[in-house]
């Protein structure tokens, strides 16, 4: 499978409220090689909304993919053009979101019932851009588990030129479950993703869903080309510090949590000077010390409304120093310097 050469060997999942540009910049300080994804951006938002703001990202984020939500081939093609012009390395079509709001827009997971339409969308985007066009999808819809449904979906979309399929290894239950429950209640079906790789060996198959640590993720790489981790990377972001070494055989960008914070300081100063609220950035950093004694003090300081309001454009360094100080008072400083070898 040439896994060591796959651009999708390790990916951080697109997640609403988590993988905005500040979250992605933070994640990039932890791993140079993880593939990052935006939150889903709808075609309507790009065509009629604040396009420049929605597409903004830092050059340090590469490789980074733009995830689109939509079902009109022409709109998706134009949105893909916008994404490529902005500098994104990949355009990803969301065929996995089960929310009722997304269903009302006739895109997301419900598109799996219309593989010919998805193929038209992929073809239109591929004709419009030179960067890869990929698809993220589920293993099926509702409680139906016939493999043939998924096999035919992938086969039809692959004929349109899609070469990378990110498989969230659960069915999408379109009725009766919230998006949150749809991430945990439908059973995991890892064997289905592995079967896709067996049946479509030329395609890149990336497994997503339920992966909580590196040992579990690496164990799947004997059957698929890549893995995608979501919530765990946000709740325990320090896990990303082990990615470059364990998946790519490369050194980590930073050996300690403290050096990651030092790398974030210039970004905080620069962004807050343009009017970005401090909270918009540091909220992504709340979990950096999760699992260590004193982490509660870190989170409490960075979440304090009064401290956040008083930080201002020139106060981000003081805020971080205060958070570190509160943590040190409850935990020896050695915890801050914990090496990446301690990552799960």
mmCIF file of C-alpha atoms in Angstrom:
data_model
loop_
_atom_site.group_PDB
_atom_site.id
_atom_site.type_symbol
_atom_site.label_atom_id
_atom_site.label_comp_id
_atom_site.label_asym_id
_atom_site.label_seq_id
_atom_site.Cartn_x
_atom_site.Cartn_y
_atom_site.Cartn_z
ATOM 1 C CA UNK A 1 0.000 0.000 0.000
ATOM 2 C CA UNK A 2 3.059 2.281 0.201
ATOM 3 C CA UNK A 3 1.619 3.650 3.412
ATOM 4 C CA UNK A 4 4.785 5.533 4.288
ATOM 5 C CA UNK A 5 4.301 7.617 1.149
ATOM 6 C CA UNK A 6 0.562 8.282 1.528
ATOM 7 C CA UNK A 7 -0.279 11.952 1.905
ATOM 8 C CA UNK A 8 -3.278 10.805 3.965
ATOM 9 C CA UNK A 9 -1.442 8.467 6.328
ATOM 10 C CA UNK A 10 -2.566 10.559 9.309
ATOM 11 C CA UNK A 11 -5.329 13.176 9.120
ATOM 12 C CA UNK A 12 -7.141 15.369 11.625
ATOM 13 C CA UNK A 13 -10.874 15.242 10.934
ATOM 14 C CA UNK A 14 -12.911 18.287 9.902
ATOM 15 C CA UNK A 15 -14.937 19.315 12.950
ATOM 16 C CA UNK A 16 -17.336 22.194 13.488
ATOM 17 C CA UNK A 17 -16.043 24.670 16.090
ATOM 18 C CA UNK A 18 -12.723 22.828 16.344
ATOM 19 C CA UNK A 19 -10.835 22.928 13.051
ATOM 20 C CA UNK A 20 -11.110 26.616 12.289
ATOM 21 C CA UNK A 21 -7.917 28.353 11.207
ATOM 22 C CA UNK A 22 -6.717 28.966 14.760
ATOM 23 C CA UNK A 23 -7.250 25.346 15.749
ATOM 24 C CA UNK A 24 -5.421 24.180 12.647
ATOM 25 C CA UNK A 25 -2.478 26.507 13.286
ATOM 26 C CA UNK A 26 -2.194 25.121 16.814
ATOM 27 C CA UNK A 27 -2.330 21.549 15.536
ATOM 28 C CA UNK A 28 0.391 22.329 13.028
ATOM 29 C CA UNK A 29 2.732 23.267 15.868
ATOM 30 C CA UNK A 30 2.321 19.707 17.113
ATOM 31 C CA UNK A 31 2.755 17.911 13.785
ATOM 32 C CA UNK A 32 4.302 19.032 10.521
ATOM 33 C CA UNK A 33 2.958 16.093 8.525
ATOM 34 C CA UNK A 34 -0.619 15.471 9.696
ATOM 35 C CA UNK A 35 -3.102 16.431 6.995
ATOM 36 C CA UNK A 36 -5.470 19.109 8.291
ATOM 37 C CA UNK A 37 -9.053 19.837 7.228
ATOM 38 C CA UNK A 38 -11.254 22.888 7.540
ATOM 39 C CA UNK A 39 -14.662 22.868 9.095
ATOM 40 C CA UNK A 40 -17.290 22.138 6.455
ATOM 41 C CA UNK A 41 -17.985 25.271 4.407
ATOM 42 C CA UNK A 42 -21.178 25.331 2.340
ATOM 43 C CA UNK A 43 -21.211 26.413 -1.264
ATOM 44 C CA UNK A 44 -23.833 29.027 -0.432
ATOM 45 C CA UNK A 45 -21.543 30.609 2.134
ATOM 46 C CA UNK A 46 -18.699 30.839 -0.373
ATOM 47 C CA UNK A 47 -20.837 32.077 -3.247
ATOM 48 C CA UNK A 48 -22.803 34.671 -1.297
ATOM 49 C CA UNK A 49 -21.040 35.150 2.037
ATOM 50 C CA UNK A 50 -17.744 36.522 3.400
ATOM 51 C CA UNK A 51 -15.606 34.361 1.133
ATOM 52 C CA UNK A 52 -12.234 35.850 2.018
ATOM 53 C CA UNK A 53 -12.784 35.347 5.731
ATOM 54 C CA UNK A 54 -14.118 31.817 5.286
ATOM 55 C CA UNK A 55 -11.124 30.750 3.205
ATOM 56 C CA UNK A 56 -8.420 32.510 5.216
ATOM 57 C CA UNK A 57 -5.606 30.365 6.557
ATOM 58 C CA UNK A 58 -1.941 30.630 7.475
ATOM 59 C CA UNK A 59 0.730 29.283 5.133
ATOM 60 C CA UNK A 60 2.073 27.240 8.036
ATOM 61 C CA UNK A 61 -1.057 25.066 7.876
ATOM 62 C CA UNK A 62 -0.035 23.168 4.729
ATOM 63 C CA UNK A 63 -0.954 20.483 3.902
ATOM 64 C CA UNK A 64 -4.541 21.610 4.449
ATOM 65 C CA UNK A 65 -7.790 20.615 2.741
ATOM 66 C CA UNK A 66 -11.008 22.573 2.252
ATOM 67 C CA UNK A 67 -14.143 20.575 3.017
ATOM 68 C CA UNK A 68 -17.205 21.640 1.040
ATOM 69 C CA UNK A 69 -20.873 20.992 1.670
ATOM 70 C CA UNK A 70 -23.209 21.128 -1.297
ATOM 71 C CA UNK A 71 -24.938 19.112 -3.997
ATOM 72 C CA UNK A 72 -25.073 21.351 -7.072
ATOM 73 C CA UNK A 73 -22.187 20.473 -9.413
ATOM 74 C CA UNK A 74 -21.820 24.008 -10.780
ATOM 75 C CA UNK A 75 -21.810 25.568 -7.307
ATOM 76 C CA UNK A 76 -19.299 23.026 -6.057
ATOM 77 C CA UNK A 77 -17.082 23.629 -9.082
ATOM 78 C CA UNK A 78 -17.029 27.367 -8.447
ATOM 79 C CA UNK A 79 -16.421 26.862 -4.735
ATOM 80 C CA UNK A 80 -13.572 24.474 -5.522
ATOM 81 C CA UNK A 81 -12.035 27.154 -7.752
ATOM 82 C CA UNK A 82 -12.206 29.608 -4.874
ATOM 83 C CA UNK A 83 -10.508 27.055 -2.636
ATOM 84 C CA UNK A 84 -7.721 26.330 -5.071
ATOM 85 C CA UNK A 85 -7.092 30.039 -5.655
ATOM 86 C CA UNK A 86 -6.878 30.520 -1.891
ATOM 87 C CA UNK A 87 -4.124 27.910 -1.806
ATOM 88 C CA UNK A 88 -5.764 24.780 -0.413
ATOM 89 C CA UNK A 89 -4.052 21.474 -1.184
ATOM 90 C CA UNK A 90 -7.226 19.410 -1.560
ATOM 91 C CA UNK A 91 -10.971 19.831 -1.974
ATOM 92 C CA UNK A 92 -13.065 17.383 0.052
ATOM 93 C CA UNK A 93 -16.787 16.770 -0.457
ATOM 94 C CA UNK A 94 -18.821 16.044 2.663
ATOM 95 C CA UNK A 95 -21.050 13.008 2.143
ATOM 96 C CA UNK A 96 -21.151 12.032 5.794
ATOM 97 C CA UNK A 97 -22.817 14.727 7.907
ATOM 98 C CA UNK A 98 -26.218 13.449 9.133
ATOM 99 C CA UNK A 99 -27.623 16.622 10.728
ATOM 100 C CA UNK A 100 -31.195 17.583 9.884
ATOM 101 C CA UNK A 101 -30.076 21.069 8.876
ATOM 102 C CA UNK A 102 -27.657 19.603 6.351
ATOM 103 C CA UNK A 103 -30.292 17.156 5.119
ATOM 104 C CA UNK A 104 -32.653 20.049 4.491
ATOM 105 C CA UNK A 105 -29.952 21.475 2.245
ATOM 106 C CA UNK A 106 -29.857 18.133 0.375
ATOM 107 C CA UNK A 107 -26.185 17.448 1.036
ATOM 108 C CA UNK A 108 -24.050 15.596 3.558
ATOM 109 C CA UNK A 109 -24.787 11.938 4.302
ATOM 110 C CA UNK A 110 -28.041 11.864 2.340
ATOM 111 C CA UNK A 111 -25.962 12.218 -0.840
ATOM 112 C CA UNK A 112 -24.893 8.601 -0.425
ATOM 113 C CA UNK A 113 -28.342 7.663 -1.741
ATOM 114 C CA UNK A 114 -27.494 9.464 -4.994
ATOM 115 C CA UNK A 115 -24.100 8.186 -6.158
ATOM 116 C CA UNK A 116 -24.652 9.411 -9.724
ATOM 117 C CA UNK A 117 -25.153 12.955 -8.423
ATOM 118 C CA UNK A 118 -22.040 12.687 -6.253
ATOM 119 C CA UNK A 119 -20.137 11.504 -9.322
ATOM 120 C CA UNK A 120 -21.380 14.549 -11.248
ATOM 121 C CA UNK A 121 -20.247 16.789 -8.384
ATOM 122 C CA UNK A 122 -16.805 15.202 -8.274
ATOM 123 C CA UNK A 123 -16.439 15.382 -12.043
ATOM 124 C CA UNK A 124 -17.397 19.066 -12.076
ATOM 125 C CA UNK A 125 -14.885 19.884 -9.341
ATOM 126 C CA UNK A 126 -12.124 17.871 -10.976
ATOM 127 C CA UNK A 127 -12.725 19.721 -14.232
ATOM 128 C CA UNK A 128 -12.487 23.022 -12.350
ATOM 129 C CA UNK A 129 -9.315 22.495 -10.294
ATOM 130 C CA UNK A 130 -5.958 20.764 -10.465
ATOM 131 C CA UNK A 131 -5.713 19.811 -6.777
ATOM 132 C CA UNK A 132 -7.119 16.433 -5.637
ATOM 133 C CA UNK A 133 -10.859 16.114 -5.084
ATOM 134 C CA UNK A 134 -11.729 13.643 -2.325
ATOM 135 C CA UNK A 135 -14.898 12.382 -0.626
ATOM 136 C CA UNK A 136 -15.666 11.750 3.047
ATOM 137 C CA UNK A 137 -18.624 9.453 3.635
ATOM 138 C CA UNK A 138 -20.229 6.858 5.912
ATOM 139 C CA UNK A 139 -20.486 3.086 5.501
ATOM 140 C CA UNK A 140 -24.195 3.307 4.763
ATOM 141 C CA UNK A 141 -27.502 4.922 5.668
ATOM 142 C CA UNK A 142 -29.760 4.178 8.607
ATOM 143 C CA UNK A 143 -29.693 0.531 9.704
ATOM 144 C CA UNK A 144 -29.054 -1.020 6.296
ATOM 145 C CA UNK A 145 -25.711 -2.815 6.270
ATOM 146 C CA UNK A 146 -25.544 -4.255 2.762
ATOM 147 C CA UNK A 147 -21.958 -3.935 1.601
ATOM 148 C CA UNK A 148 -23.111 -3.686 -1.998
ATOM 149 C CA UNK A 149 -24.627 -0.254 -1.331
ATOM 150 C CA UNK A 150 -21.264 1.136 -0.223
ATOM 151 C CA UNK A 151 -19.297 -0.734 -2.877
ATOM 152 C CA UNK A 152 -21.485 0.658 -5.633
ATOM 153 C CA UNK A 153 -21.283 4.190 -4.203
ATOM 154 C CA UNK A 154 -17.490 4.103 -4.137
ATOM 155 C CA UNK A 155 -17.276 2.470 -7.547
ATOM 156 C CA UNK A 156 -19.500 5.036 -9.250
ATOM 157 C CA UNK A 157 -17.756 7.999 -7.622
ATOM 158 C CA UNK A 158 -14.329 6.552 -8.396
ATOM 159 C CA UNK A 159 -15.251 6.385 -12.078
ATOM 160 C CA UNK A 160 -15.704 10.168 -11.928
ATOM 161 C CA UNK A 161 -12.066 10.505 -10.902
ATOM 162 C CA UNK A 162 -12.102 10.453 -7.107
ATOM 163 C CA UNK A 163 -9.077 8.526 -5.851
ATOM 164 C CA UNK A 164 -9.281 9.163 -2.092
ATOM 165 C CA UNK A 165 -12.208 8.027 0.060
ATOM 166 C CA UNK A 166 -12.330 8.861 3.762
ATOM 167 C CA UNK A 167 -14.608 6.295 5.373
ATOM 168 C CA UNK A 168 -16.295 7.225 8.640
ATOM 169 C CA UNK A 169 -16.826 3.619 9.651
ATOM 170 C CA UNK A 170 -20.363 3.987 10.963
ATOM 171 C CA UNK A 171 -23.684 4.227 9.180
ATOM 172 C CA UNK A 172 -25.410 7.611 9.249
ATOM 173 C CA UNK A 173 -28.813 7.307 10.903
ATOM 174 C CA UNK A 174 -30.754 10.097 9.268
ATOM 175 C CA UNK A 175 -33.710 10.000 11.651
ATOM 176 C CA UNK A 176 -33.840 9.857 15.417
ATOM 177 C CA UNK A 177 -30.221 10.630 16.299
ATOM 178 C CA UNK A 178 -28.431 13.909 16.856
ATOM 179 C CA UNK A 179 -25.133 14.522 15.048
ATOM 180 C CA UNK A 180 -23.372 13.854 18.353
ATOM 181 C CA UNK A 181 -25.130 10.512 18.833
ATOM 182 C CA UNK A 182 -24.374 9.633 15.216
ATOM 183 C CA UNK A 183 -20.695 9.664 16.178
ATOM 184 C CA UNK A 184 -21.160 7.021 18.868
ATOM 185 C CA UNK A 185 -24.421 5.042 18.596
ATOM 186 C CA UNK A 186 -24.211 3.382 15.155
ATOM 187 C CA UNK A 187 -21.761 0.476 15.493
ATOM 188 C CA UNK A 188 -18.254 0.741 14.099
ATOM 189 C CA UNK A 189 -17.621 -1.262 10.921
ATOM 190 C CA UNK A 190 -13.873 -1.219 10.401
ATOM 191 C CA UNK A 191 -14.014 -4.434 8.430
ATOM 192 C CA UNK A 192 -16.065 -2.655 5.752
ATOM 193 C CA UNK A 193 -13.323 -0.088 5.173
ATOM 194 C CA UNK A 194 -10.791 -2.900 4.903
ATOM 195 C CA UNK A 195 -13.030 -4.678 2.403
ATOM 196 C CA UNK A 196 -13.196 -1.525 0.291
ATOM 197 C CA UNK A 197 -9.404 -1.447 0.159
ATOM 198 C CA UNK A 198 -9.363 -5.083 -0.892
ATOM 199 C CA UNK A 199 -11.936 -4.508 -3.628
ATOM 200 C CA UNK A 200 -10.449 -1.194 -4.816
ATOM 201 C CA UNK A 201 -6.692 -1.599 -4.304
ATOM 202 C CA UNK A 202 -5.834 1.380 -6.524
ATOM 203 C CA UNK A 203 -7.845 3.782 -4.345
ATOM 204 C CA UNK A 204 -6.602 5.460 -1.183
ATOM 205 C CA UNK A 205 -8.866 4.413 1.686
ATOM 206 C CA UNK A 206 -8.665 6.402 4.923
ATOM 207 C CA UNK A 207 -10.344 5.076 8.077
ATOM 208 C CA UNK A 208 -12.175 7.462 10.422
ATOM 209 C CA UNK A 209 -14.274 6.839 13.512
ATOM 210 C CA UNK A 210 -13.645 5.655 17.062
ATOM 211 C CA UNK A 211 -9.848 5.761 16.942
ATOM 212 C CA UNK A 212 -8.625 6.958 20.331
ATOM 213 C CA UNK A 213 -4.879 6.318 20.402
ATOM 214 C CA UNK A 214 -1.918 5.697 18.143
ATOM 215 C CA UNK A 215 -1.597 1.983 18.833
ATOM 216 C CA UNK A 216 -5.174 1.396 17.687
ATOM 217 C CA UNK A 217 -4.725 3.641 14.652
ATOM 218 C CA UNK A 218 -1.422 2.109 13.569
ATOM 219 C CA UNK A 219 -2.930 -1.360 13.846
ATOM 220 C CA UNK A 220 -5.442 -0.383 11.151
ATOM 221 C CA UNK A 221 -2.737 0.690 8.716
ATOM 222 C CA UNK A 222 -2.096 -2.906 7.717
ATOM 223 C CA UNK A 223 -5.556 -2.863 6.095
ATOM 224 C CA UNK A 224 -6.063 0.717 4.901
ATOM 225 C CA UNK A 225 -3.880 3.544 3.614
ATOM 226 C CA UNK A 226 -4.508 6.162 6.262
ATOM 227 C CA UNK A 227 -6.320 7.045 9.449
ATOM 228 C CA UNK A 228 -8.245 10.129 10.507
ATOM 229 C CA UNK A 229 -8.667 11.091 14.164
ATOM 230 C CA UNK A 230 -11.071 13.766 15.343
ATOM 231 C CA UNK A 231 -12.319 14.378 18.876
ATOM 232 C CA UNK A 232 -9.326 12.831 20.570
ATOM 233 C CA UNK A 233 -6.976 15.206 18.770
ATOM 234 C CA UNK A 234 -8.980 18.154 20.094
ATOM 235 C CA UNK A 235 -9.542 16.884 23.624
ATOM 236 C CA UNK A 236 -5.949 15.647 24.014
ATOM 237 C CA UNK A 237 -3.990 17.596 21.384
ATOM 238 C CA UNK A 238 -0.613 16.532 22.782
ATOM 239 C CA UNK A 239 -1.225 13.186 21.092
ATOM 240 C CA UNK A 240 -0.425 14.957 17.809
ATOM 241 C CA UNK A 241 3.145 15.503 18.998
ATOM 242 C CA UNK A 242 3.827 11.803 18.370
ATOM 243 C CA UNK A 243 2.441 11.757 14.822
ATOM 244 C CA UNK A 244 5.516 12.780 12.855
ATOM 245 C CA UNK A 245 7.748 10.177 14.476
ATOM 246 C CA UNK A 246 5.291 7.272 14.661
ATOM 247 C CA UNK A 247 3.652 7.631 11.248
ATOM 248 C CA UNK A 248 6.292 9.352 9.133
ATOM 249 C CA UNK A 249 9.606 8.573 10.822
ATOM 250 C CA UNK A 250 10.343 12.276 11.226
ATOM 251 C CA UNK A 251 11.217 14.285 14.338
ATOM 252 C CA UNK A 252 8.470 16.159 16.156
ATOM 253 C CA UNK A 253 8.372 19.946 15.652
ATOM 254 C CA UNK A 254 8.553 20.484 19.419
ATOM 255 C CA UNK A 255 9.711 18.139 22.152
ATOM 256 C CA UNK A 256 7.787 19.744 25.002
ATOM 257 C CA UNK A 257 4.453 21.331 25.676
ATOM 258 C CA UNK A 258 6.208 24.468 26.836
ATOM 259 C CA UNK A 259 7.989 24.880 23.494
ATOM 260 C CA UNK A 260 4.656 24.496 21.705
ATOM 261 C CA UNK A 261 3.340 27.395 23.762
ATOM 262 C CA UNK A 262 6.404 29.454 22.889
ATOM 263 C CA UNK A 263 5.682 28.792 19.206
ATOM 264 C CA UNK A 264 2.101 29.995 19.679
ATOM 265 C CA UNK A 265 3.035 33.285 21.334
ATOM 266 C CA UNK A 266 3.953 35.231 18.151
ATOM 267 C CA UNK A 267 0.784 33.965 16.468
ATOM 268 C CA UNK A 268 -1.326 35.116 19.403
ATOM 269 C CA UNK A 269 0.279 38.554 19.355
ATOM 270 C CA UNK A 270 -0.125 38.912 15.608
ATOM 271 C CA UNK A 271 -3.737 37.741 15.442
ATOM 272 C CA UNK A 272 -4.995 39.658 18.459
ATOM 273 C CA UNK A 273 -3.393 42.814 17.057
ATOM 274 C CA UNK A 274 -5.779 42.487 14.091
ATOM 275 C CA UNK A 275 -8.814 42.250 16.379
ATOM 276 C CA UNK A 276 -9.108 38.491 16.839
ATOM 277 C CA UNK A 277 -10.315 37.806 20.408
ATOM 278 C CA UNK A 278 -7.779 35.978 22.561
ATOM 279 C CA UNK A 279 -10.417 33.402 23.428
ATOM 280 C CA UNK A 280 -10.837 32.434 19.759
ATOM 281 C CA UNK A 281 -7.281 31.102 19.801
ATOM 282 C CA UNK A 282 -6.599 29.870 23.333
ATOM 283 C CA UNK A 283 -9.801 27.807 23.477
ATOM 284 C CA UNK A 284 -8.073 25.328 21.168
ATOM 285 C CA UNK A 285 -5.213 25.044 23.654
ATOM 286 C CA UNK A 286 -7.303 24.129 26.699
ATOM 287 C CA UNK A 287 -6.585 20.406 26.398
ATOM 288 C CA UNK A 288 -2.812 20.665 25.958
ATOM 289 C CA UNK A 289 -2.132 19.481 29.511
ATOM 290 C CA UNK A 290 -5.084 17.112 29.858
ATOM 291 C CA UNK A 291 -4.110 14.010 31.773
ATOM 292 C CA UNK A 292 -1.485 15.800 33.860
ATOM 293 C CA UNK A 293 -1.888 17.014 37.440
ATOM 294 C CA UNK A 294 -2.595 20.717 37.399
ATOM 295 C CA UNK A 295 -4.366 20.681 34.029
ATOM 296 C CA UNK A 296 -7.526 21.930 35.688
ATOM 297 C CA UNK A 297 -5.744 25.133 36.728
ATOM 298 C CA UNK A 298 -4.532 25.664 33.164
ATOM 299 C CA UNK A 299 -8.024 25.266 31.722
ATOM 300 C CA UNK A 300 -9.620 27.432 34.390
ATOM 301 C CA UNK A 301 -7.217 30.327 33.797
ATOM 302 C CA UNK A 302 -7.570 30.257 30.012
ATOM 303 C CA UNK A 303 -11.365 30.114 30.342
ATOM 304 C CA UNK A 304 -11.750 32.918 32.860
ATOM 305 C CA UNK A 305 -13.986 35.583 31.241
ATOM 306 C CA UNK A 306 -12.411 38.410 33.200
ATOM 307 C CA UNK A 307 -8.854 37.425 32.322
ATOM 308 C CA UNK A 308 -9.761 36.931 28.674
ATOM 309 C CA UNK A 309 -11.460 40.313 28.497
ATOM 310 C CA UNK A 310 -8.519 42.093 30.087
ATOM 311 C CA UNK A 311 -5.849 40.340 28.028
ATOM 312 C CA UNK A 312 -6.324 42.541 24.966
ATOM 313 C CA UNK A 313 -3.960 42.645 21.987
ATOM 314 C CA UNK A 314 -0.861 43.004 24.170
ATOM 315 C CA UNK A 315 -1.866 40.729 27.004
ATOM 316 C CA UNK A 316 -1.726 37.256 25.475
ATOM 317 C CA UNK A 317 1.779 36.553 26.806
ATOM 318 C CA UNK A 318 0.728 37.555 30.304
ATOM 319 C CA UNK A 319 -2.325 35.326 30.031
ATOM 320 C CA UNK A 320 -0.239 32.289 29.066
ATOM 321 C CA UNK A 321 2.295 33.050 31.786
ATOM 322 C CA UNK A 322 -0.479 33.319 34.343
ATOM 323 C CA UNK A 323 -1.982 30.007 33.196
ATOM 324 C CA UNK A 324 1.415 28.326 33.397
ATOM 325 C CA UNK A 325 1.999 29.829 36.812
ATOM 326 C CA UNK A 326 -1.302 28.542 38.122
ATOM 327 C CA UNK A 327 -0.431 25.101 36.825
ATOM 328 C CA UNK A 328 3.077 25.155 38.286
ATOM 329 C CA UNK A 329 1.693 25.959 41.695
ATOM 330 C CA UNK A 330 -0.209 22.709 41.546
ATOM 331 C CA UNK A 331 2.298 20.622 39.586
ATOM 332 C CA UNK A 332 6.117 20.524 39.365
ATOM 333 C CA UNK A 333 7.455 22.200 36.249
ATOM 334 C CA UNK A 334 8.779 18.871 34.970
ATOM 335 C CA UNK A 335 5.259 18.161 33.747
ATOM 336 C CA UNK A 336 5.514 21.079 31.361
ATOM 337 C CA UNK A 337 8.686 19.694 29.880
ATOM 338 C CA UNK A 338 7.329 16.190 29.364
ATOM 339 C CA UNK A 339 8.876 14.734 26.216
ATOM 340 C CA UNK A 340 6.869 13.532 23.252
ATOM 341 C CA UNK A 341 7.781 9.956 24.144
ATOM 342 C CA UNK A 342 5.013 10.154 26.732
ATOM 343 C CA UNK A 343 2.392 10.605 24.034
ATOM 344 C CA UNK A 344 -0.109 7.752 23.672
#
